[in-house]
Amino acid sequence: VDEACANVVRHAFPGGAGRIRLAAEVAGGQAAVRVADDGVGFDPSAPLPAPGPFAVTGRGLRIMRALMTSVELESPTPSGGTRVVMRRTLPR
């Protein structure tokens, strides 16, 4: 969640202020978190550049994908901005 929110802060609103929406739920043995904004969006199909060994940014999506069971990206959404839905299957 921290990585998704940090991406919004860093990338979604180059001109200033904007809105971020956060929703979470646990049901059916799964935790789901949605982070959405109305910012500039990005092309999720574009290849991610590999961060250098000393980079302090550029790892957010990789971290999300490594830690979650699934990560869905929609950008731009029909109303503009980006939506990330992260799901994690919970242990029994």
Short mmCIF file of C-alpha atoms in Angstrom, two decimals:
data_model
loop_
_atom_site.label_atom_id
_atom_site.label_comp_id
_atom_site.label_asym_id
_atom_site.label_seq_id
_atom_site.Cartn_x
_atom_site.Cartn_y
_atom_site.Cartn_z
CA VAL A 1 0.00 0.00 0.00
CA ASP A 2 2.85 2.35 0.84
CA GLU A 3 4.42 1.84 -2.59
CA ALA A 4 1.14 2.48 -4.43
CA CYS A 5 0.48 5.66 -2.44
CA ALA A 6 4.08 6.82 -2.90
CA ASN A 7 3.68 6.40 -6.67
CA VAL A 8 0.61 8.64 -6.60
CA VAL A 9 2.44 11.31 -4.62
CA ARG A 10 5.51 11.16 -6.89
CA HIS A 11 3.88 10.82 -10.31
CA ALA A 12 0.14 11.50 -10.52
CA PHE A 13 0.00 15.25 -9.94
CA PRO A 14 2.94 17.07 -11.52
CA GLY A 15 0.94 20.32 -11.47
CA GLY A 16 0.14 20.24 -7.76
CA ALA A 17 -2.70 18.90 -5.63
CA GLY A 18 -4.99 15.96 -6.41
CA ARG A 19 -7.08 13.26 -4.81
CA ILE A 20 -6.20 9.75 -3.78
CA ARG A 21 -8.79 7.15 -2.76
CA LEU A 22 -7.98 4.12 -0.69
CA ALA A 23 -10.24 1.15 0.04
CA ALA A 24 -9.51 -2.16 1.71
CA GLU A 25 -11.49 -5.30 2.42
CA VAL A 26 -10.94 -8.79 3.72
CA ALA A 27 -13.32 -11.47 2.45
CA GLY A 28 -13.21 -15.05 1.22
CA GLY A 29 -9.69 -15.68 2.47
CA GLN A 30 -8.28 -12.72 0.61
CA ALA A 31 -7.25 -9.15 1.44
CA ALA A 32 -7.81 -6.58 -1.29
CA VAL A 33 -6.64 -2.97 -1.37
CA ARG A 34 -7.56 -0.43 -4.04
CA VAL A 35 -5.60 2.79 -4.56
CA ALA A 36 -7.04 5.21 -7.11
CA ASP A 37 -6.24 8.76 -8.17
CA ASP A 38 -7.43 11.30 -10.72
CA GLY A 39 -3.93 12.24 -11.86
CA VAL A 40 -2.17 12.16 -15.22
CA GLY A 41 -2.00 8.35 -15.51
CA PHE A 42 0.72 6.33 -17.21
CA ASP A 43 1.13 3.51 -19.71
CA PRO A 44 1.13 0.26 -17.68
CA SER A 45 2.17 -1.74 -20.74
CA ALA A 46 5.43 0.21 -21.12
CA PRO A 47 8.47 -1.75 -19.95
CA LEU A 48 9.74 -0.74 -16.54
CA PRO A 49 13.32 0.51 -16.61
CA ALA A 50 15.60 -1.48 -14.35
CA PRO A 51 16.69 0.63 -11.39
CA GLY A 52 20.42 0.89 -10.81
CA PRO A 53 22.00 -0.81 -7.80
CA PHE A 54 21.99 2.45 -5.79
CA ALA A 55 18.61 3.77 -6.96
CA VAL A 56 16.18 4.84 -4.26
CA THR A 57 13.17 4.92 -6.62
CA GLY A 58 11.83 2.80 -9.47
CA ARG A 59 11.00 -0.35 -7.52
CA GLY A 60 7.38 0.28 -6.46
CA LEU A 61 5.53 -1.90 -8.98
CA ARG A 62 8.15 -4.65 -8.68
CA ILE A 63 7.72 -4.69 -4.89
CA MET A 64 3.91 -4.77 -5.19
CA ARG A 65 4.05 -7.66 -7.66
CA ALA A 66 6.54 -9.59 -5.52
CA LEU A 67 4.53 -9.28 -2.30
CA MET A 68 0.96 -9.64 -3.53
CA THR A 69 -0.89 -12.58 -5.06
CA SER A 70 -2.11 -10.30 -7.87
CA VAL A 71 -1.78 -6.67 -8.93
CA GLU A 72 -4.19 -5.10 -11.44
CA LEU A 73 -3.39 -1.76 -13.05
CA GLU A 74 -5.77 0.43 -15.00
CA SER A 75 -4.42 3.68 -16.44
CA PRO A 76 -5.92 5.79 -17.59
CA THR A 77 -9.25 4.86 -16.04
CA PRO A 78 -12.46 5.94 -17.84
CA SER A 79 -12.54 9.07 -15.66
CA GLY A 80 -8.76 9.65 -15.89
CA GLY A 81 -6.04 8.76 -13.44
CA THR A 82 -4.87 5.37 -12.30
CA ARG A 83 -6.35 2.49 -10.31
CA VAL A 84 -4.28 -0.24 -8.66
CA VAL A 85 -5.95 -3.25 -7.05
CA MET A 86 -3.69 -5.48 -4.99
CA ARG A 87 -4.85 -8.85 -3.68
CA ARG A 88 -3.19 -11.22 -1.27
CA THR A 89 -4.44 -14.68 -0.42
CA LEU A 90 -4.39 -15.07 3.35
CA PRO A 91 -3.07 -18.15 5.10
CA ARG A 92 -5.67 -20.38 6.71
#
